[in-house]
């Protein structure tokens, strides 16, 4: 087959062939052209087949039966003759309001809900998952632009521009813009540096006056303020106040610029431009960093439609200059990867469909790197600064393929058993675990294809992108942009892998060593999940100890928080597992990471308290599982918990290993009786507040707020 660079060159001779005299050499040339055209056609067919396989992963990784009817192919719900049942998620409030939002089973909020329900029954105490989430801007302010804490009607939100005190001087703007080219530009490759600087220069009519308004410049400045302020320690913060998110918090720095940018963009809805789309993508990053995940998700929907209006989802016209064509490709695929990553993180349906896109993947060759308007040096192994963008896109495509196929398989299994979640049927869970083991080969193949120039070397003969716990061997003279690309790519790989494995952390009815022979694949994925969580924590801890490459990078904090949840969930589910001691040590390192970041923004400081509280409860359960007696003022006595453990063990003996964690009637009654003495029982709910339940309710599993359809 031909390489992409060869394909471009193959089209040129065809234009001149008709002007040649009919000589033998001409005929040979024409024959050669026809041969090359045939190769080109086969190459395009191969690319189309590859993208089709990525776009629509089947329910299994094997081809569907040829005998399937047209109706079945159009609607797989008819495949089993019964309505298709999807693995349904959780309704929970994660914002300032009590209004609940939906998060799918792949989300961290679903996992928090499972842990919360488990802890409530294991400790015989009501446990709200509100206390399992750190304080954030989204739980404090109605929007990033709210001038006051509290609900929307009290926030006094307006669309006015910044007040005079908030306006940046030309010198300040120049400082923050310089941060963009040093940080975001190498990983968020949607701007042409030369074109942007020319546009920015044109906004200053007179040096002594403020510049003309620009939605793009405002959005870049807002993002850079969010990043830059995260380097500044918060002055005067005490142990009590450092966990409070206020108007000066780094996560919402530059919010008046974000607000003004959105006001300016409202005039471009009917006639959007490439600049409009660039603003939307930057806004998504700003909102995610500020913890406004639902606003970011909504903005992504607008961005996808804007890109389609601009025709970025199709191959750029040949008449365009190469520099322009490649920028359009990077814009589309950056949007595609951000949207895919966000939807998988939240467990929600994907909007951007690859089956409707014909835009080819962006290039990363040396010529393009030279044309792109930025001066980044070349790395080893023919890696350019655009190679990260290409490999990041391929990683998301691989993870998305596994994600879609896996959840389709789960839906198929749930339809067969007539359920809405897998944890009530051990064999169904094991079946899905087997399927995922096959699918993960997609990610493993991507890992082996990453150029060496984009890998951070390891000490002690360790392997990059592995979970072998070997420390990083940082290249002393590698440019910061390249180090950041390497680290972010590896952290993203571990985070995606961890999320795919995490559904198989199963809160069993008996303290498990994670080596249950009846569910080998389930426990294999649980162990893989904690291995990737360990890897994230180790990288974050080393990088924050030895340098500043990841300091101020809000997404890296979110990956660390996600990994910490996995670590805590693992030791809760498997208190006696061989991997539990290393997971417990990793939690201590995660606390160190949060303490370091907590000096600069409140959500990290709050994460310290949440992690310590959850770890104390996990330690208690580890002691209990180990047969030790221990009492603490915050938990029931060891004798009471011994009754609960005996009930769990009896249930395990009666039902065998196919019984996953479903609190039995007696255990549930113990939990509810404790509360009914107050003439009021509460659900261990996922709405971040306790909801009254009539006294006498005995089935805790009925009180879980996992959506049951």
XYZ file of C-alpha atoms in Angstrom:
709
model
C 0.000 0.000 0.000
C 1.024 3.615 -0.464
C 1.976 6.047 2.244
C -0.119 9.266 2.500
C 2.772 11.402 1.227
C 3.041 9.147 -1.815
C -0.666 9.482 -2.523
C -0.348 13.233 -2.930
C 2.543 12.886 -5.314
C 0.725 10.316 -7.423
C -1.888 12.751 -8.694
C 0.481 15.187 -10.384
C 1.566 13.191 -13.493
C -2.021 12.584 -14.543
C -2.529 16.250 -15.375
C 0.299 16.364 -17.913
C -0.094 12.954 -19.477
C -2.706 14.115 -21.995
C -0.289 16.670 -23.460
C 2.377 14.101 -24.344
C 2.893 12.654 -27.805
C 1.691 9.050 -28.290
C 5.139 7.466 -27.947
C 6.157 4.207 -26.309
C 7.503 6.080 -23.321
C 4.206 7.944 -23.057
C 2.266 4.692 -23.048
C 4.523 3.316 -20.365
C 3.913 6.457 -18.315
C 0.162 6.166 -18.801
C 0.310 2.521 -17.784
C 2.242 3.484 -14.680
C -0.352 6.172 -13.858
C -3.202 3.678 -14.207
C -1.347 1.299 -11.895
C -0.867 4.039 -9.307
C -4.525 5.064 -9.562
C -5.552 1.476 -8.845
C -3.287 1.454 -5.797
C -4.780 4.757 -4.704
C -8.298 3.368 -5.038
C -7.400 0.296 -2.991
C -5.785 2.511 -0.354
C -8.909 4.687 -0.042
C -11.034 1.548 0.232
C -8.785 0.296 3.018
C -9.060 3.621 4.868
C -12.846 3.608 4.535
C -13.059 0.064 5.874
C -10.841 0.989 8.813
C -12.883 4.066 9.715
C -16.129 2.138 9.329
C -14.895 -0.455 11.812
C -13.988 2.324 14.249
C -17.276 4.105 13.727
C -19.697 1.290 14.388
C -18.237 -1.348 16.680
C -20.524 -4.370 16.700
C -21.998 -5.899 19.820
C -19.167 -8.412 19.725
C -15.742 -8.186 18.216
C -16.757 -10.947 15.823
C -18.908 -10.284 12.696
C -22.662 -10.322 13.157
C -24.478 -13.383 11.769
C -25.204 -13.118 8.086
C -28.684 -14.416 8.707
C -29.713 -11.327 10.648
C -32.783 -9.743 9.151
C -32.903 -6.182 7.865
C -35.134 -5.188 10.770
C -32.654 -6.661 13.254
C -29.767 -4.818 11.659
C -31.703 -1.560 11.827
C -32.907 -2.114 15.393
C -30.854 -4.478 17.533
C -33.534 -4.344 20.222
C -35.423 -6.920 18.173
C -32.463 -9.278 18.177
C -33.627 -11.079 21.328
C -37.317 -10.537 20.749
C -37.568 -8.274 23.825
C -36.914 -4.582 24.415
C -33.228 -3.781 24.722
C -32.173 -2.899 28.269
C -29.208 -0.623 28.714
C -26.984 -0.441 31.746
C -28.651 2.501 33.372
C -26.841 5.064 35.429
C -27.494 7.347 38.368
C -29.327 10.595 38.998
C -27.340 12.822 41.298
C -26.811 16.487 42.049
C -23.248 17.552 41.337
C -23.827 21.288 41.003
C -24.852 24.177 43.236
C -28.549 23.375 42.786
C -30.374 20.344 44.187
C -31.581 19.554 40.674
C -30.279 16.141 39.694
C -28.448 15.192 36.504
C -27.905 11.836 34.835
C -24.498 10.140 34.792
C -23.878 6.780 33.167
C -22.226 3.684 34.656
C -18.848 4.687 33.195
C -18.790 7.903 35.231
C -16.999 8.513 38.503
C -20.304 9.684 39.998
C -21.834 6.250 39.427
C -18.822 4.686 41.125
C -19.167 7.144 44.027
C -22.803 6.114 44.356
C -21.830 2.444 44.548
C -19.179 3.134 47.177
C -21.571 5.292 49.175
C -24.217 2.566 49.244
C -21.647 -0.054 50.228
C -20.209 2.062 53.038
C -23.662 2.869 54.394
C -24.509 -0.788 54.848
C -21.032 -2.003 55.845
C -20.764 0.657 58.571
C -24.488 0.689 59.420
C -24.481 4.449 59.100
C -26.170 6.758 56.611
C -23.586 7.898 54.120
C -24.247 10.598 51.571
C -22.074 10.707 48.479
C -22.156 14.485 48.839
C -19.396 13.973 51.396
C -17.400 11.958 48.851
C -16.933 14.922 46.517
C -14.548 17.836 47.133
C -15.743 21.434 47.173
C -15.659 22.933 43.702
C -16.738 26.075 41.888
C -19.753 24.281 40.421
C -21.025 23.373 43.910
C -20.487 26.941 45.124
C -21.521 29.169 42.225
C -24.493 28.768 39.881
C -22.281 29.640 36.898
C -18.608 30.566 36.473
C -19.680 34.197 36.053
C -21.874 34.426 39.165
C -20.664 37.355 41.284
C -22.051 35.785 44.469
C -22.196 32.381 46.078
C -25.612 30.776 46.050
C -28.440 29.829 43.697
C -28.978 31.432 40.320
C -31.808 33.731 41.375
C -29.577 35.253 44.051
C -26.439 35.422 41.959
C -27.341 38.515 39.992
C -25.990 37.127 36.727
C -25.734 39.655 33.914
C -24.213 39.749 30.481
C -22.274 42.929 31.128
C -18.608 43.167 30.363
C -15.881 43.329 33.012
C -15.839 46.155 35.467
C -12.943 48.562 35.245
C -11.045 46.897 38.070
C -11.122 43.614 36.192
C -9.719 44.934 32.910
C -6.200 43.753 32.132
C -3.518 46.156 30.975
C -1.641 45.551 27.749
C 1.342 44.308 29.732
C -0.777 41.870 31.706
C -2.454 40.563 28.569
C 0.922 40.045 26.956
C 2.072 38.033 29.982
C -0.934 35.721 30.001
C -0.910 35.253 26.221
C 2.727 34.184 26.410
C 1.634 31.386 28.757
C -0.631 29.994 26.059
C 2.192 29.374 23.591
C 4.276 27.757 26.343
C 1.502 25.500 27.653
C -1.788 24.875 25.850
C -0.636 25.466 22.300
C 1.459 22.309 22.121
C -1.452 20.075 23.206
C -4.459 22.072 21.990
C -3.395 22.662 18.406
C -6.340 24.653 17.072
C -4.756 28.081 16.548
C -2.231 29.351 14.052
C 0.237 31.296 16.171
C 1.254 33.766 13.470
C -2.344 34.478 12.431
C -3.450 34.938 16.035
C -0.638 37.373 16.828
C -1.448 39.378 13.705
C -5.128 39.471 14.726
C -4.220 40.537 18.260
C -1.972 43.319 17.002
C -4.779 44.684 14.833
C -7.007 45.121 17.903
C -4.831 47.848 19.360
C -5.767 51.048 17.546
C -3.722 53.221 19.889
C -1.230 51.982 22.496
C -2.664 54.152 25.253
C -6.213 52.859 24.805
C -7.775 49.470 25.465
C -8.004 47.040 22.588
C -11.041 46.291 20.483
C -13.216 43.425 21.725
C -12.427 39.933 20.461
C -14.177 36.756 21.616
C -11.151 34.645 20.661
C -8.610 36.786 22.516
C -10.860 36.951 25.569
C -11.253 33.168 25.625
C -7.508 32.545 25.274
C -6.817 35.039 28.069
C -9.427 33.455 30.352
C -7.893 30.013 29.887
C -4.391 31.335 30.506
C -5.431 33.209 33.642
C -6.980 29.993 34.935
C -3.667 28.246 34.305
C -1.365 31.034 35.446
C -3.146 31.885 38.702
C -2.886 28.209 39.699
C 0.860 28.810 40.193
C 0.233 31.545 42.763
C -0.117 30.393 46.410
C -3.262 31.687 48.048
C -2.356 34.371 50.547
C -3.774 34.278 54.047
C -5.410 30.861 53.646
C -5.784 28.845 56.832
C -6.587 25.169 57.275
C -10.271 26.078 57.482
C -10.416 28.632 54.656
C -8.183 26.897 52.110
C -11.000 24.465 51.263
C -13.459 27.296 50.521
C -13.975 28.190 46.871
C -14.368 31.952 46.556
C -14.401 34.447 43.727
C -10.607 34.580 43.635
C -10.119 30.840 43.203
C -7.766 29.817 40.394
C -10.329 27.489 38.789
C -12.545 30.466 37.867
C -9.838 33.061 37.289
C -10.592 35.147 34.213
C -14.293 34.458 34.420
C -15.242 38.001 33.336
C -13.299 37.392 30.128
C -15.171 34.128 29.618
C -18.452 36.013 30.136
C -17.563 38.747 27.655
C -16.436 36.170 25.095
C -19.774 34.358 25.375
C -21.649 37.646 24.955
C -19.722 38.428 21.781
C -20.276 34.907 20.428
C -24.046 35.254 20.747
C -23.961 37.521 17.684
C -22.316 34.758 15.609
C -24.866 31.985 16.046
C -26.411 32.371 12.602
C -23.148 32.923 10.730
C -20.382 31.121 12.640
C -16.779 31.077 11.509
C -13.715 29.001 12.292
C -12.956 31.543 15.003
C -16.381 30.842 16.535
C -15.542 27.155 16.761
C -12.128 27.882 18.250
C -13.847 29.906 20.985
C -16.265 27.065 21.739
C -13.449 24.533 22.103
C -11.471 26.852 24.382
C -14.630 27.453 26.418
C -15.066 23.704 26.902
C -11.566 23.483 28.371
C -12.215 26.477 30.621
C -15.495 25.040 31.924
C -14.018 21.588 32.521
C -11.125 23.092 34.457
C -13.621 25.099 36.506
C -15.577 21.876 37.300
C -18.697 22.938 35.359
C -18.962 19.596 33.583
C -22.573 19.962 32.448
C -22.003 23.406 30.972
C -18.967 22.005 29.174
C -21.049 19.130 27.830
C -23.699 21.550 26.544
C -21.049 23.763 24.953
C -19.648 20.707 23.192
C -23.035 20.099 21.574
C -22.989 23.638 20.173
C -19.394 23.172 19.035
C -20.192 19.944 17.170
C -23.076 21.606 15.336
C -20.911 24.625 14.544
C -18.218 22.376 13.067
C -20.793 20.611 10.926
C -22.207 23.942 9.744
C -18.677 24.871 8.670
C -18.234 21.516 6.929
C -15.229 20.526 9.000
C -16.469 16.938 9.258
C -15.799 16.373 5.561
C -12.486 16.324 3.721
C -11.279 19.883 2.976
C -11.447 20.978 -0.682
C -8.298 20.396 -2.699
C -8.266 24.059 -3.680
C -7.386 25.092 -0.124
C -3.758 25.708 0.846
C -2.310 22.787 2.782
C -1.811 24.883 5.912
C -5.522 25.769 5.963
C -6.633 22.206 5.228
C -4.577 20.761 8.050
C -5.809 23.379 10.517
C -9.403 22.427 9.649
C -8.555 18.752 10.183
C -6.965 19.466 13.550
C -10.008 21.494 14.566
C -12.418 18.684 13.692
C -10.404 15.913 15.289
C -9.616 17.975 18.392
C -13.328 18.594 18.828
C -14.051 14.928 18.157
C -11.563 13.753 20.774
C -12.686 16.264 23.413
C -16.336 15.346 22.851
C -15.608 11.622 22.969
C -13.462 11.956 26.078
C -16.098 14.045 27.860
C -19.020 11.767 26.994
C -17.111 8.658 28.076
C -16.129 10.417 31.319
C -19.754 11.326 32.060
C -21.245 8.095 30.743
C -23.509 9.907 28.286
C -24.334 9.358 24.591
C -21.808 10.527 22.012
C -22.832 13.345 19.664
C -20.090 13.385 17.032
C -20.529 10.282 14.885
C -17.492 9.106 12.980
C -19.722 7.324 10.453
C -20.881 10.747 9.228
C -17.367 12.199 8.915
C -15.062 11.848 5.927
C -12.326 14.140 7.202
C -9.026 12.260 7.250
C -6.714 12.298 10.244
C -4.355 15.276 10.519
C -0.778 14.983 9.327
C 2.356 15.375 11.441
C 5.210 15.592 8.920
C 8.124 18.011 9.042
C 6.876 20.186 6.204
C 3.580 20.794 7.969
C 5.324 21.519 11.265
C 7.314 24.206 9.446
C 4.187 25.686 7.815
C 2.114 25.822 10.993
C 3.448 29.110 12.257
C 5.121 27.901 15.461
C 8.785 27.271 16.109
C 9.013 23.955 17.954
C 12.198 21.967 17.462
C 12.056 18.468 16.005
C 12.421 15.515 18.342
C 13.921 12.081 17.829
C 12.194 9.328 15.888
C 10.813 11.857 13.359
C 8.444 13.234 15.973
C 7.163 16.774 15.369
C 5.015 18.885 17.666
C 1.989 17.723 15.628
C 2.687 14.043 16.359
C 1.117 14.391 19.794
C -2.136 15.576 18.232
C -2.213 12.596 15.872
C -1.406 10.047 18.587
C -3.899 11.622 20.991
C -6.604 11.266 18.328
C -5.714 7.629 17.679
C -5.778 6.910 21.422
C -9.272 8.362 21.798
C -10.456 6.442 18.725
C -9.159 3.192 20.199
C -10.693 3.854 23.623
C -13.982 4.930 22.054
C -14.137 1.725 20.022
C -13.660 -0.409 23.124
C -16.085 1.724 25.141
C -18.924 1.487 22.613
C -18.463 -2.210 21.968
C -18.245 -2.990 25.668
C -21.418 -1.111 26.575
C -23.253 -2.675 23.640
C -22.227 -6.064 24.995
C -23.422 -5.108 28.468
C -26.769 -4.079 26.976
C -27.004 -7.428 25.223
C -26.267 -9.304 28.456
C -28.707 -7.186 30.458
C -31.405 -7.849 27.883
C -30.780 -11.566 28.256
C -31.124 -11.487 32.063
C -33.836 -8.819 32.105
C -31.917 -6.420 34.340
C -30.629 -2.863 34.351
C -27.307 -3.397 36.148
C -24.837 -6.232 36.189
C -24.005 -6.519 39.869
C -26.958 -8.756 40.733
C -25.708 -11.533 38.435
C -22.118 -12.684 38.833
C -22.082 -14.779 35.684
C -23.348 -11.870 33.599
C -20.567 -9.701 35.035
C -17.979 -12.366 34.225
C -19.305 -12.645 30.665
C -18.842 -8.917 30.138
C -15.386 -9.124 31.712
C -14.357 -11.770 29.169
C -15.562 -9.510 26.377
C -13.625 -6.506 27.643
C -10.435 -8.580 27.858
C -10.629 -9.082 24.104
C -11.445 -5.454 23.401
C -8.559 -4.047 25.412
C -6.208 -5.323 22.726
C -7.146 -2.183 20.770
C -5.566 0.002 23.436
C -2.589 -2.290 23.811
C -1.961 -2.092 20.058
C -2.056 1.697 20.203
C 0.413 1.710 23.105
C 2.943 -0.323 21.127
C 2.596 1.979 18.107
C 3.509 5.209 19.936
C 6.806 6.613 18.596
C 9.710 6.474 21.046
C 10.023 10.242 20.845
C 6.650 10.562 22.607
C 7.501 8.181 25.435
C 8.908 9.141 28.819
C 11.738 6.738 29.584
C 11.811 4.719 32.808
C 14.514 3.861 35.282
C 15.416 0.278 36.184
C 14.578 -0.983 32.688
C 10.921 -0.086 33.148
C 8.541 0.264 30.210
C 6.722 3.501 29.259
C 2.904 3.294 29.321
C 3.161 0.263 31.603
C 2.008 -0.350 35.174
C 5.327 -1.785 36.349
C 5.740 1.020 38.953
C 9.150 2.037 37.625
C 9.997 5.722 38.220
C 10.233 8.194 35.364
C 13.649 8.881 33.868
C 13.151 12.487 32.824
C 15.242 13.700 29.916
C 17.298 16.561 31.300
C 17.466 18.706 28.175
C 14.126 17.868 26.546
C 12.039 21.005 25.896
C 9.151 21.576 28.285
C 6.541 21.311 25.522
C 7.767 17.820 24.625
C 7.910 16.672 28.254
C 4.360 17.912 28.754
C 3.128 16.111 25.625
C 4.719 12.850 26.772
C 3.294 13.075 30.280
C -0.227 14.090 29.268
C -0.427 11.369 26.639
C 0.585 8.692 29.136
C -1.689 10.017 31.876
C -4.618 10.045 29.463
C -3.866 6.450 28.447
C -3.856 5.299 32.072
C -7.026 7.258 32.861
C -8.955 5.814 29.910
C -7.760 2.296 30.696
C -8.623 2.668 34.372
C -12.149 3.838 33.548
C -12.743 0.864 31.263
C -11.593 -1.611 33.924
C -13.325 0.058 36.895
C -16.861 -1.352 36.471
C -15.409 -4.688 37.593
C -14.438 -3.492 41.057
C -17.189 -5.499 42.699
C -18.281 -4.910 46.275
C -18.692 -8.574 47.181
C -20.651 -9.921 50.138
C -17.478 -11.276 51.694
C -14.029 -9.668 52.099
C -12.291 -10.758 48.949
C -8.659 -11.317 48.158
C -9.418 -10.433 44.519
C -8.399 -13.937 43.497
C -11.834 -15.585 43.483
C -11.470 -18.458 41.052
C -15.140 -18.348 40.048
C -14.792 -14.802 38.654
C -11.239 -14.703 37.292
C -11.786 -12.067 34.613
C -13.759 -9.765 36.918
C -10.900 -9.735 39.420
C -8.349 -9.445 36.626
C -9.969 -6.187 35.514
C -10.259 -4.948 39.098
C -6.523 -5.492 39.541
C -5.804 -3.793 36.221
C -7.887 -0.805 37.312
C -5.898 -0.298 40.505
C -2.628 -0.779 38.598
C -3.498 2.109 36.273
C -4.612 4.215 39.253
C -1.245 3.503 40.868
C 0.532 4.561 37.679
C -1.330 7.897 37.539
C -0.543 8.609 41.175
C 3.114 7.710 40.807
C 3.555 9.987 37.782
C 1.724 12.883 39.430
C 3.622 12.506 42.699
C 7.031 12.380 41.036
C 6.338 15.277 38.655
C 5.027 17.580 41.382
C 7.963 16.655 43.609
C 10.649 17.150 40.971
C 9.302 19.930 38.736
C 6.485 22.188 37.560
C 5.529 20.577 34.249
C 2.101 19.497 35.537
C 1.599 22.232 38.124
C -1.424 24.356 37.261
C -2.765 21.710 34.888
C -6.333 21.311 36.150
C -7.108 18.224 34.082
C -4.165 16.436 35.692
C -5.723 17.131 39.096
C -9.001 15.642 37.844
C -7.186 12.502 36.676
C -5.573 12.200 40.102
C -8.934 12.565 41.842
C -10.425 9.933 39.533
C -7.517 7.605 40.299
C -7.929 8.183 44.036
C -11.566 7.102 43.853
C -10.455 3.898 42.126
C -7.804 3.235 44.768
C -10.251 3.723 47.643
C -12.929 1.662 45.925
C -10.460 -1.152 45.380
C -9.347 -1.453 48.998
C -12.990 -1.293 50.102
C -13.907 -4.135 47.783
C -10.722 -6.203 48.306
C -9.326 -5.439 51.779
C -7.190 -8.609 51.792
C -5.936 -8.512 48.207
C -2.196 -8.661 47.457
C -2.483 -5.280 45.703
C -4.212 -3.584 48.636
C -1.027 -2.517 50.529
C 0.411 -0.802 47.443
C -2.970 0.802 46.751
C -3.051 2.059 50.335
C 0.434 3.558 49.930
C -0.658 5.172 46.665
C -3.517 6.870 48.524
C -0.976 8.482 50.859
C 0.918 9.721 47.793
C -2.331 11.035 46.328
C -2.892 13.032 49.520
C 0.598 14.514 49.060
C -0.378 15.511 45.514
C -3.588 17.164 46.722
C -1.748 18.998 49.491
C 0.745 20.378 46.977
C -1.981 21.530 44.594
C -4.169 22.677 47.486
C -1.829 25.542 48.198
C -3.040 27.065 44.944
C -6.710 26.129 44.481
C -9.412 25.061 46.913
C -10.795 21.944 45.256
C -7.455 20.176 45.747
C -7.307 21.214 49.416
C -10.843 19.909 49.857
C -9.848 16.649 48.169
C -7.322 16.114 50.975
C -10.085 16.085 53.585
C -12.405 13.886 51.545
C -9.634 11.383 50.823
C -8.569 11.179 54.467
C -12.143 10.628 55.609
C -12.767 7.840 53.109
C -9.390 6.265 53.823
C -10.124 6.157 57.561
C -13.298 4.215 56.832
C -11.464 1.911 54.448
C -8.769 1.304 57.080
C -11.458 0.370 59.582
C -12.890 -2.206 57.168
C -9.414 -3.579 56.460
C -8.909 -4.076 60.212
C -12.259 -5.769 60.432
C -11.552 -8.043 57.476
C -8.205 -8.953 59.050
C -9.958 -10.127 62.222
C -8.767 -7.255 64.401
C -10.932 -5.592 67.016
C -11.081 -1.838 66.836
C -13.553 0.806 67.840
C -13.640 4.456 66.967
C -16.070 7.179 68.013
C -17.163 7.663 64.404
C -18.068 4.050 63.694
C -20.097 1.245 65.279
C -18.375 -1.135 67.662
C -16.423 -4.112 66.416
C -19.035 -6.396 67.952
C -21.822 -4.782 65.936
C -19.773 -4.927 62.766
C -18.945 -8.543 63.540
C -22.669 -9.315 63.317
C -22.780 -7.678 59.914
C -19.738 -9.645 58.747
C -21.310 -12.889 60.010
C -24.481 -12.137 58.088
C -22.472 -11.459 54.945
C -20.473 -14.674 55.387
C -23.627 -16.691 55.950
C -25.163 -15.230 52.815
C -22.025 -16.090 50.859
C -22.117 -19.675 52.151
C -25.788 -20.018 51.246
C -25.614 -18.582 47.748
C -22.033 -19.139 46.678
C -19.793 -16.818 44.741
C -22.515 -15.892 42.253
C -24.040 -13.583 44.860
C -22.564 -10.116 44.509
C -23.154 -7.313 46.949
C -26.886 -7.001 47.548
C -27.566 -6.302 51.250
C -29.764 -9.042 52.683
C -33.001 -8.447 54.579
C -31.484 -8.883 58.040
C -28.505 -6.630 57.398
C -30.714 -4.003 55.804
C -33.047 -4.202 58.762
C -30.167 -3.572 61.168
C -29.256 -0.459 59.226
C -32.781 0.883 59.026
C -33.649 0.018 62.644
C -30.805 2.235 63.812
C -32.463 5.168 62.059
C -36.089 4.258 62.695
C -35.506 4.809 66.400
C -35.594 8.484 65.463
C -38.938 7.871 63.665
C -37.178 8.764 60.468
C -35.100 6.774 58.047
C -33.021 8.160 55.232
C -31.911 6.765 51.953
C -28.234 6.446 51.275
C -28.941 8.374 48.179
C -27.145 9.884 45.266
C -28.881 13.237 45.427
C -26.341 14.727 47.849
C -28.921 15.046 50.614
C -30.820 12.605 52.812
C -34.333 11.924 51.623
C -37.001 10.877 54.147
C -38.222 7.277 53.903
C -41.102 5.775 55.894
C -39.867 3.864 58.973
C -39.859 0.116 58.669
C -38.347 -0.089 55.194
C -36.122 -3.143 55.169
C -34.659 -3.456 51.704
C -31.649 -1.166 51.393
C -31.141 -2.133 47.766
C -34.562 -0.641 47.030
C -33.356 2.634 48.502
C -30.354 2.923 46.225
C -30.933 5.709 43.762
C -29.547 3.826 40.806
C -32.086 4.334 38.052
C -34.212 1.238 37.597
C -36.300 2.342 34.650
